[in-house]
PDB file of C-alpha atoms in Angstrom:
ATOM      1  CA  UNK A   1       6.271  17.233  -6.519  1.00  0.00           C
ATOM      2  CA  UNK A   2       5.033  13.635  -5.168  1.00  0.00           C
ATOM      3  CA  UNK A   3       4.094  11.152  -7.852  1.00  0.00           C
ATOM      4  CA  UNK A   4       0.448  10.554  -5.580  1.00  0.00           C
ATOM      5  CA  UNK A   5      -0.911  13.529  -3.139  1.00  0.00           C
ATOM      6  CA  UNK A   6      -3.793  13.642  -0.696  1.00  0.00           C
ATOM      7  CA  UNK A   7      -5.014  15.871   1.960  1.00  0.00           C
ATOM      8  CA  UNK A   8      -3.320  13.918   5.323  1.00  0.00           C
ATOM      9  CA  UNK A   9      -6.319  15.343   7.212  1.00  0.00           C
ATOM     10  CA  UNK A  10      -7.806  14.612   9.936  1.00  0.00           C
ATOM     11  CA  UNK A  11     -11.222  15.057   8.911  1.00  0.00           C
ATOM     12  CA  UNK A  12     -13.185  15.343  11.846  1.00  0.00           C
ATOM     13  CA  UNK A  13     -17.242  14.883  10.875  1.00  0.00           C
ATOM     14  CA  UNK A  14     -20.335  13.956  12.704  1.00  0.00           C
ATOM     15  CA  UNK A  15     -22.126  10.514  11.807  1.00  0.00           C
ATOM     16  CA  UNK A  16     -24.604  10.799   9.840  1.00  0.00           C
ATOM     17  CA  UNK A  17     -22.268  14.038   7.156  1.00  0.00           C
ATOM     18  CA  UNK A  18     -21.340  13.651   4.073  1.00  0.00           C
ATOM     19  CA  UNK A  19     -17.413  13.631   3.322  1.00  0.00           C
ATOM     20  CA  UNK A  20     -15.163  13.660   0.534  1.00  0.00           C
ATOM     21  CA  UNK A  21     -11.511  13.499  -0.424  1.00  0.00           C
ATOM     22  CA  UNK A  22      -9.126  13.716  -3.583  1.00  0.00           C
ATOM     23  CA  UNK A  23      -6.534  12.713  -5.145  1.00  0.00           C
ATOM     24  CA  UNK A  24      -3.965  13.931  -7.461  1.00  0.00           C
ATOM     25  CA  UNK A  25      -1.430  12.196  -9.233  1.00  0.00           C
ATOM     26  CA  UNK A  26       1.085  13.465 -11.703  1.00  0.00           C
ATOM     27  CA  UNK A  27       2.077  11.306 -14.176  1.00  0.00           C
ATOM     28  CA  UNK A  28      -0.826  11.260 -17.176  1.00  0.00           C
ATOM     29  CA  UNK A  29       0.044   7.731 -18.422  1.00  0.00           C
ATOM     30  CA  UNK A  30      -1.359   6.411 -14.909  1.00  0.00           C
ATOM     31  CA  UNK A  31      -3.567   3.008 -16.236  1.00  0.00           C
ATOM     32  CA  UNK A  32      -6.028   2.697 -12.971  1.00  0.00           C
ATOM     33  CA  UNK A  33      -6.886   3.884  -9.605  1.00  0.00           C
ATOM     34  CA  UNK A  34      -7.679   2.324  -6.548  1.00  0.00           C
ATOM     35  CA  UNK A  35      -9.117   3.509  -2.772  1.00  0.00           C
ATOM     36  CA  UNK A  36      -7.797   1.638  -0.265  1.00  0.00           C
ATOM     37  CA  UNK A  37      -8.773   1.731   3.353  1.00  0.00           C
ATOM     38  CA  UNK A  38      -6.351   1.316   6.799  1.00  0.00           C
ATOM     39  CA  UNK A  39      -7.307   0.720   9.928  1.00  0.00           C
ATOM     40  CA  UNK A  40      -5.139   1.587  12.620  1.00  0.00           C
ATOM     41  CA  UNK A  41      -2.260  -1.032  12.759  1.00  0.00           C
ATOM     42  CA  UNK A  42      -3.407  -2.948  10.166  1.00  0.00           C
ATOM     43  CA  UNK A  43      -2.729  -3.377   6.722  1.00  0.00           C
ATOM     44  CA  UNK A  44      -4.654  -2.053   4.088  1.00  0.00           C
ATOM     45  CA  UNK A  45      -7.518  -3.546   1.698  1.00  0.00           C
ATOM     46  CA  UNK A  46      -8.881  -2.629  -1.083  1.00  0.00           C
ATOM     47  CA  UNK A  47     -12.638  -0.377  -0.968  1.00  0.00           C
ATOM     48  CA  UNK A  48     -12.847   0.089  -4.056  1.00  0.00           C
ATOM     49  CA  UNK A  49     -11.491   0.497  -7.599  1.00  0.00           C
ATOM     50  CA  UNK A  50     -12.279   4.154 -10.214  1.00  0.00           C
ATOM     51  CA  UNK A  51     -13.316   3.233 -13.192  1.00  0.00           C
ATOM     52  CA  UNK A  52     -13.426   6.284 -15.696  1.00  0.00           C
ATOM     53  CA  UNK A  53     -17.503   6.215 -15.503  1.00  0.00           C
ATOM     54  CA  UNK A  54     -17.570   6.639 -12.214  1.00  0.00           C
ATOM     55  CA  UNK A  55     -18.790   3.863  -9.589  1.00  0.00           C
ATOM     56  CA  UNK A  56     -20.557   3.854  -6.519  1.00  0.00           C
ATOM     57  CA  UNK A  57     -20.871   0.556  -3.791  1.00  0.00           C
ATOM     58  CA  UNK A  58     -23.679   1.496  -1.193  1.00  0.00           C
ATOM     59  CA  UNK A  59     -22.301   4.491   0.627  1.00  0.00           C
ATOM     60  CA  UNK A  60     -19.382   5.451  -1.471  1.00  0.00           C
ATOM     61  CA  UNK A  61     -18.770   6.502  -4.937  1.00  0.00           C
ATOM     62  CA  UNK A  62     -15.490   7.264  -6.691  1.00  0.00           C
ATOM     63  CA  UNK A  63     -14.579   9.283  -9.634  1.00  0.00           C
ATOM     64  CA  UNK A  64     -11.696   9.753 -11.936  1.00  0.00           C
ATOM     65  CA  UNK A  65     -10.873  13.236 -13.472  1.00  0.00           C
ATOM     66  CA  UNK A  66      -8.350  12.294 -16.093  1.00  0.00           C
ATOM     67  CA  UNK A  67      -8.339  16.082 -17.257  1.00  0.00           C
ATOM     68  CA  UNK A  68      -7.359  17.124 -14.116  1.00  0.00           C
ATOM     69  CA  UNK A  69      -6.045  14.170 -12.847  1.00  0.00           C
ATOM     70  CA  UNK A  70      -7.771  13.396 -10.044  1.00  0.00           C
ATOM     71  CA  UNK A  71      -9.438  11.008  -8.014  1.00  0.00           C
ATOM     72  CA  UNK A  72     -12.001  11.403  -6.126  1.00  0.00           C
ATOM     73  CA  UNK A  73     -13.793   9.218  -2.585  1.00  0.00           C
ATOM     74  CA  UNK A  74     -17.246  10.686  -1.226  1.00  0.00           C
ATOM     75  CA  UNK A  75     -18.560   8.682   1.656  1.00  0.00           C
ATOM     76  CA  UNK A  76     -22.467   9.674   2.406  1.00  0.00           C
ATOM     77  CA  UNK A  77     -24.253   8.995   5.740  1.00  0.00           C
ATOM     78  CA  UNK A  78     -20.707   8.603   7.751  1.00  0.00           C
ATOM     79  CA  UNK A  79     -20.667   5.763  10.348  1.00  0.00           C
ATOM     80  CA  UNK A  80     -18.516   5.329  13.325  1.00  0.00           C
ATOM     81  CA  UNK A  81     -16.789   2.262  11.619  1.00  0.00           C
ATOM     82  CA  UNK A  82     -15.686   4.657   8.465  1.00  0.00           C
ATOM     83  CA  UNK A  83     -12.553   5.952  10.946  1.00  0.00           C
ATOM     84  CA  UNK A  84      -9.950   5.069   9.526  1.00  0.00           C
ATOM     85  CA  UNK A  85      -7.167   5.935   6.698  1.00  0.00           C
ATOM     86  CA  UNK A  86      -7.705   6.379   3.025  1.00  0.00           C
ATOM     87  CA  UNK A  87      -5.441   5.632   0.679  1.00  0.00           C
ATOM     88  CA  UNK A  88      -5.435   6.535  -2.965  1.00  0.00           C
ATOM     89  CA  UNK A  89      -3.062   3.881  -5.564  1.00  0.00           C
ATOM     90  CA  UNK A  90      -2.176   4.896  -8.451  1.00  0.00           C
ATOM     91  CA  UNK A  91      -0.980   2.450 -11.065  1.00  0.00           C
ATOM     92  CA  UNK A  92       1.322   4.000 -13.980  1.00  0.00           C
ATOM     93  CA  UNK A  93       2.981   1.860 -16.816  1.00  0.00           C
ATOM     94  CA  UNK A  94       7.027   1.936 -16.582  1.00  0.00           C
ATOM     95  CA  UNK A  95       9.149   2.014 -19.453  1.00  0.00           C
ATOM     96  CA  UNK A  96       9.853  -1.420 -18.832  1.00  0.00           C
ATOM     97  CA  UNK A  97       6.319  -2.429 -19.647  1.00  0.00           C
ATOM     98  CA  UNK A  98       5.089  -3.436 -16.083  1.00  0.00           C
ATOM     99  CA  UNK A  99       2.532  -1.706 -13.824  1.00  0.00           C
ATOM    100  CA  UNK A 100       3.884   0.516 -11.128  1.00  0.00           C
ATOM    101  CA  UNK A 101       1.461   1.381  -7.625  1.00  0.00           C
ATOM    102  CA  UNK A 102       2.179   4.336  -6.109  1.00  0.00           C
ATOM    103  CA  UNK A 103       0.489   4.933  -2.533  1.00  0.00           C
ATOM    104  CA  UNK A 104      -0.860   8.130  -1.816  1.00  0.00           C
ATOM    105  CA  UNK A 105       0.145   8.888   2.064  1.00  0.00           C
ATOM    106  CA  UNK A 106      -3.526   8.911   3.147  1.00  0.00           C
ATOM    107  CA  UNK A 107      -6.293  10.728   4.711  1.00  0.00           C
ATOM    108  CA  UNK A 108      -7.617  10.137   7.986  1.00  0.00           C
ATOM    109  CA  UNK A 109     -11.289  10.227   8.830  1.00  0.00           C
ATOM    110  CA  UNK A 110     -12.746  10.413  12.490  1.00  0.00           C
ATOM    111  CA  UNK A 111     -16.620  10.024  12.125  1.00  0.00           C
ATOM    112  CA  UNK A 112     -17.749  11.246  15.873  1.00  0.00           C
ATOM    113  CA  UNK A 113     -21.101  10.557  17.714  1.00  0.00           C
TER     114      UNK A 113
ATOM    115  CA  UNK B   1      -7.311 -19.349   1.839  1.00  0.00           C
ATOM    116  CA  UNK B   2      -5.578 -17.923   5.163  1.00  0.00           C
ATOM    117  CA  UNK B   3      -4.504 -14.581   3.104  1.00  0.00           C
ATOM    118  CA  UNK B   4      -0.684 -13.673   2.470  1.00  0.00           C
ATOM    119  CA  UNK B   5       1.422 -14.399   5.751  1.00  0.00           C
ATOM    120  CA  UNK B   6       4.145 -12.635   6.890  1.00  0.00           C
ATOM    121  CA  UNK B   7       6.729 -13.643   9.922  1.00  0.00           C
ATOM    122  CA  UNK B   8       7.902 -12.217  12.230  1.00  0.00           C
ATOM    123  CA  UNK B   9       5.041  -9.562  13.208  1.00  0.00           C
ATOM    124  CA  UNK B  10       7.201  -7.861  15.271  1.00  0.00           C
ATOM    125  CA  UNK B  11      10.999  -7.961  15.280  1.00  0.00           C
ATOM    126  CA  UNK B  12      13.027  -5.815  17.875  1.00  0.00           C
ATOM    127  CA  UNK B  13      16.672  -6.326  17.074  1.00  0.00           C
ATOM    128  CA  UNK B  14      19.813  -3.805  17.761  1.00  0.00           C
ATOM    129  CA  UNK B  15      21.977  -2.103  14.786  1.00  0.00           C
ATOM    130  CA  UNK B  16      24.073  -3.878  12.952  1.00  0.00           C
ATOM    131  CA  UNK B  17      22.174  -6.972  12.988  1.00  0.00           C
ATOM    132  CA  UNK B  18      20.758  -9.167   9.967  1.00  0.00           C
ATOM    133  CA  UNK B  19      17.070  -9.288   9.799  1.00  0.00           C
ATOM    134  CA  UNK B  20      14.797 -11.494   7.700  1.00  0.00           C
ATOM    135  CA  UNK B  21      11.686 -11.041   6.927  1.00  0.00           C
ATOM    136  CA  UNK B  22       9.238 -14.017   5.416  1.00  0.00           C
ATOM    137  CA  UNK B  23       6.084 -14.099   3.000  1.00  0.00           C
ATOM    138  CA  UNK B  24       3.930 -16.351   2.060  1.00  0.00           C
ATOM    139  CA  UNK B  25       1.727 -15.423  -1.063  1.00  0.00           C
ATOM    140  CA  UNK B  26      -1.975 -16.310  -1.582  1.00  0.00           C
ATOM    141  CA  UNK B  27      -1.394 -19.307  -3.691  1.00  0.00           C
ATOM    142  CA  UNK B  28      -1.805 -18.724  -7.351  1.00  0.00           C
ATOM    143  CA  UNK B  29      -0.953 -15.298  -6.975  1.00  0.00           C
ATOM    144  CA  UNK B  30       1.865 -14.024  -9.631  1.00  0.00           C
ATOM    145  CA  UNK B  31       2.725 -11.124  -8.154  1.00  0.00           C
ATOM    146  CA  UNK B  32       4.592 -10.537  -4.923  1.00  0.00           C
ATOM    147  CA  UNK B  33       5.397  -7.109  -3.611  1.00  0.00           C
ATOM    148  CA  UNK B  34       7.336  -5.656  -0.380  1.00  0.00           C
ATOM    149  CA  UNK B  35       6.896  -2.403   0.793  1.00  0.00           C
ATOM    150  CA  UNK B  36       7.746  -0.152   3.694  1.00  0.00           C
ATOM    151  CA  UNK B  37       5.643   1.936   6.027  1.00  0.00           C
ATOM    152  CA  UNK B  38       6.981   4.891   8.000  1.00  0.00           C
ATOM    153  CA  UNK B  39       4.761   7.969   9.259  1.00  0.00           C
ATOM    154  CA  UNK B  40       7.177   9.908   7.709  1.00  0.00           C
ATOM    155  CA  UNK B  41       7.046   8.655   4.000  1.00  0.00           C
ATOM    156  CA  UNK B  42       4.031   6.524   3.753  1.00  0.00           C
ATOM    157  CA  UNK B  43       3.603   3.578   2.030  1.00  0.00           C
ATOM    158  CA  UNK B  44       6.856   2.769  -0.567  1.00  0.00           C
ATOM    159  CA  UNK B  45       7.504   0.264  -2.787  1.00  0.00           C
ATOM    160  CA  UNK B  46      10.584  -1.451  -2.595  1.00  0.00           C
ATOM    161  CA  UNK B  47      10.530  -4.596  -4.987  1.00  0.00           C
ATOM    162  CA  UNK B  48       7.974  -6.626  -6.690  1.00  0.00           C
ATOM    163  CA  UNK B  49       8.535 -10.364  -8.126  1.00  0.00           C
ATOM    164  CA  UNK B  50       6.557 -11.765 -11.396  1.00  0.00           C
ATOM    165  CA  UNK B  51       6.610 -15.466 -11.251  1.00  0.00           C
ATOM    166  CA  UNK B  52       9.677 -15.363  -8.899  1.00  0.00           C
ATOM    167  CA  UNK B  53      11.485 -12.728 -10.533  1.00  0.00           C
ATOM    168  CA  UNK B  54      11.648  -9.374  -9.950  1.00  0.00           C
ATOM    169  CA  UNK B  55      10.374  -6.887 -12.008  1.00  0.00           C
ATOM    170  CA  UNK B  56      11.282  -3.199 -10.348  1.00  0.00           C
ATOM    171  CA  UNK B  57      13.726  -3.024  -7.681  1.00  0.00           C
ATOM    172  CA  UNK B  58      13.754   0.332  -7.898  1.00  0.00           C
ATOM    173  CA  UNK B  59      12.215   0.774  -4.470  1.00  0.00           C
ATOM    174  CA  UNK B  60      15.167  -0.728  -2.615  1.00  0.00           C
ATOM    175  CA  UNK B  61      16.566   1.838  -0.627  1.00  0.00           C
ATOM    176  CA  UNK B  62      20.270   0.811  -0.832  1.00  0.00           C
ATOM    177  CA  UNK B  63      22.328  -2.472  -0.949  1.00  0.00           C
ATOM    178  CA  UNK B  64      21.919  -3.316   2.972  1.00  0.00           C
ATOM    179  CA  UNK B  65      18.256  -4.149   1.541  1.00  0.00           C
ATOM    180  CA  UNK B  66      18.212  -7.780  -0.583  1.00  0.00           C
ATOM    181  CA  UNK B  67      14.954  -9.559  -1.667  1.00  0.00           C
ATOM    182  CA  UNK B  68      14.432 -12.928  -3.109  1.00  0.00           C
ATOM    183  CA  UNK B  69      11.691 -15.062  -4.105  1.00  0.00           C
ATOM    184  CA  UNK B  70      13.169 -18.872  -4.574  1.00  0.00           C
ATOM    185  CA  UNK B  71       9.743 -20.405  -5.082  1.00  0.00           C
ATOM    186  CA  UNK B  72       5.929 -19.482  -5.971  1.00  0.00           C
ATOM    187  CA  UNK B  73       4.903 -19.796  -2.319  1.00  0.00           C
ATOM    188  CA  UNK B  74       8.030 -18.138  -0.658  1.00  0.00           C
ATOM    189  CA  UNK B  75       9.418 -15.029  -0.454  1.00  0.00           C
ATOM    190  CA  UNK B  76      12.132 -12.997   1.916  1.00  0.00           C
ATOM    191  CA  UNK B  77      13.163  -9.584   2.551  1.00  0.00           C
ATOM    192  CA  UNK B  78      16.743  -9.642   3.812  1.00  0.00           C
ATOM    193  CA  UNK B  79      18.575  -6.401   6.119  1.00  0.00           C
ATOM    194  CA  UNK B  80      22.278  -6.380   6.712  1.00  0.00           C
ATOM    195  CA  UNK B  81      23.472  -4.442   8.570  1.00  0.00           C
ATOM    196  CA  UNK B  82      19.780  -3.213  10.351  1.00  0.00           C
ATOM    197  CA  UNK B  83      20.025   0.374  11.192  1.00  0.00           C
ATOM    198  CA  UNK B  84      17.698   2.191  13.343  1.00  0.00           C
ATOM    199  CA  UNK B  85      16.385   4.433  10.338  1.00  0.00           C
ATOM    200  CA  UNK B  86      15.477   0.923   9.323  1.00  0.00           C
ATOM    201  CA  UNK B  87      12.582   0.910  11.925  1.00  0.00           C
ATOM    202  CA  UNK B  88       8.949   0.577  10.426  1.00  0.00           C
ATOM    203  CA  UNK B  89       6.367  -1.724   9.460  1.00  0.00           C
ATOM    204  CA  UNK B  90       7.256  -3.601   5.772  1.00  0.00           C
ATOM    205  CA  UNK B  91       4.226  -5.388   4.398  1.00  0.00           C
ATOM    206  CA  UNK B  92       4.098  -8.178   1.940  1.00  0.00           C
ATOM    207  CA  UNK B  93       1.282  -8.127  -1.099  1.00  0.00           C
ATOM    208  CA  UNK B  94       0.246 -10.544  -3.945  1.00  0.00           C
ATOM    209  CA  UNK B  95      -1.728 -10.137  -6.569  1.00  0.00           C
ATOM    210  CA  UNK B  96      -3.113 -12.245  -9.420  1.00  0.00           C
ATOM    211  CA  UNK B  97      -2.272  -9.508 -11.813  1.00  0.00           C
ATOM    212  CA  UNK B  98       0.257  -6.624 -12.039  1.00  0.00           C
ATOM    213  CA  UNK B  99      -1.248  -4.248 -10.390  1.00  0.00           C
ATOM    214  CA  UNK B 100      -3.522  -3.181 -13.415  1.00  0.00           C
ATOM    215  CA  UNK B 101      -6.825  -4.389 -12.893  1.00  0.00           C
ATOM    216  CA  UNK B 102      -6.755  -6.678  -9.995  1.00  0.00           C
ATOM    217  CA  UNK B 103      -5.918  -5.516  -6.322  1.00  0.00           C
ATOM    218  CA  UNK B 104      -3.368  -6.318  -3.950  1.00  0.00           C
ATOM    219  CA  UNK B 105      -3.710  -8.461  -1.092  1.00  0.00           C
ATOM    220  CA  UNK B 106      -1.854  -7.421   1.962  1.00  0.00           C
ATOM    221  CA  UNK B 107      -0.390  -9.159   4.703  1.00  0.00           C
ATOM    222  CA  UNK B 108      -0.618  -8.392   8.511  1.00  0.00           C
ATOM    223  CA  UNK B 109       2.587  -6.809   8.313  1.00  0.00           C
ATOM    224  CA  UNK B 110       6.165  -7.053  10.091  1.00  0.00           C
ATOM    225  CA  UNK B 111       6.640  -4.249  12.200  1.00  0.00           C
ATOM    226  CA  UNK B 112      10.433  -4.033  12.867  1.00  0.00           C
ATOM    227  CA  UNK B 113      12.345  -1.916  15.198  1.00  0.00           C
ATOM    228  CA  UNK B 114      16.546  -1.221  15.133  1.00  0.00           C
ATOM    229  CA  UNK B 115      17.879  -0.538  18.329  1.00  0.00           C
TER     230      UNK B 115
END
């Protein structure tokens, strides 16, 4: 079983919809949790960190489901400039004391007109 | 700050050859990290350096692979011999802090190809 999945997609929505993705991740001593976003042939950057509480930055909130260990991206009122890849990091503390990101492998998003 | 830097951005070479890759970290950045993009695996770590030295190599696919930091502002990914199974894009990162509460800062990328 991979360390970080995620639903490769595509996900193929209208602008204006309402999309969201998850992320599993099996190791339970994972620290924090990061969405990343890639554009094609570029590198990623960061959208946005999970904090436990839940967070939300205009169109997008993300949740973490320690329980079920999960993390969670909804993106509301899709725009044309949302295409792109999603990637979920998972950070998990080694045995040798030092943080560990894992990438998930991404899900693609194609907002249409 | 011009971001992390990373030369060559695109290296075409034929197997058997050495290739180096370069980074250059966002100053004051402690953390340095190469990884390896393929369609076929994703995104993988392959080393990361604290203050120059490296933490977890366990990334590093096998001993044709060599990575060194010699300075704060300098870093290289080393291939020899390149094989063609080689081919994808590696990406350099730094990153104030380990990975726990601070993000990672990507650079444009080195995508490589083996002949």
């Amino acid at each position: 079983r991979k360390e970080v999945e995620q639903d490769p997609g595509p996900f193929n929505v209208p602008e204006g919809a309402t999309v969201a993705f998850n992320c599993t991740y099996s190791n339970s001593a994972s620290q924090s949790f990061f969405w990343y976003r890639q554009d094609c042939r570029k590198e990623p950057k960061l959208l946005m960190s999970v904090y436990s509480s839940g967070n939300e930055d205009g169109r997008f909130t993300a949740q973490l489901n320690r329980a079920s260990q999960y993390i969670s991206l909804l993106i509301r009122d899709s725009k044309l400039s949302d295409s792109a890849t999603y990637l979920c990091v998972v950070n998990t503390l080694s045995s040798g004391g030092s943080y560990i990101p894992t990438f998930g492998r991404g899900t693609s998003l194609i907002v249409h007109p | 700050d011009a971001g992390v830097i990373q030369s060559p951005r695109h290296e075409v070479t034929e197997m058997g050859q050495e290739v180096t890759l370069r980074c250059k970290p966002i100053s004051g950045h402690d953390y340095l990290f190469w990884y390896r993009q393929t369609m076929m695996r994703g995104l993988e770590l392959l080393i990361y350096f604290n203050n120059n030295v490296p933490i977890d190599d366990s990334g590093m696919p096998e001993d044709r692979f060599s990575a060194k930091m010699p300075n704060a502002s300098f870093s290289t990914l080393k291939i020899q011999p390149s094989e063609p199974r080689d081919s994808a894009v590696y990406f350099c990162a730094s990153s104030p802090v380990a990975g726990g509460q601070e993000t990672q800062y990507f650079g444009p990328g080195t995508r490589l190809l083996v002949l």
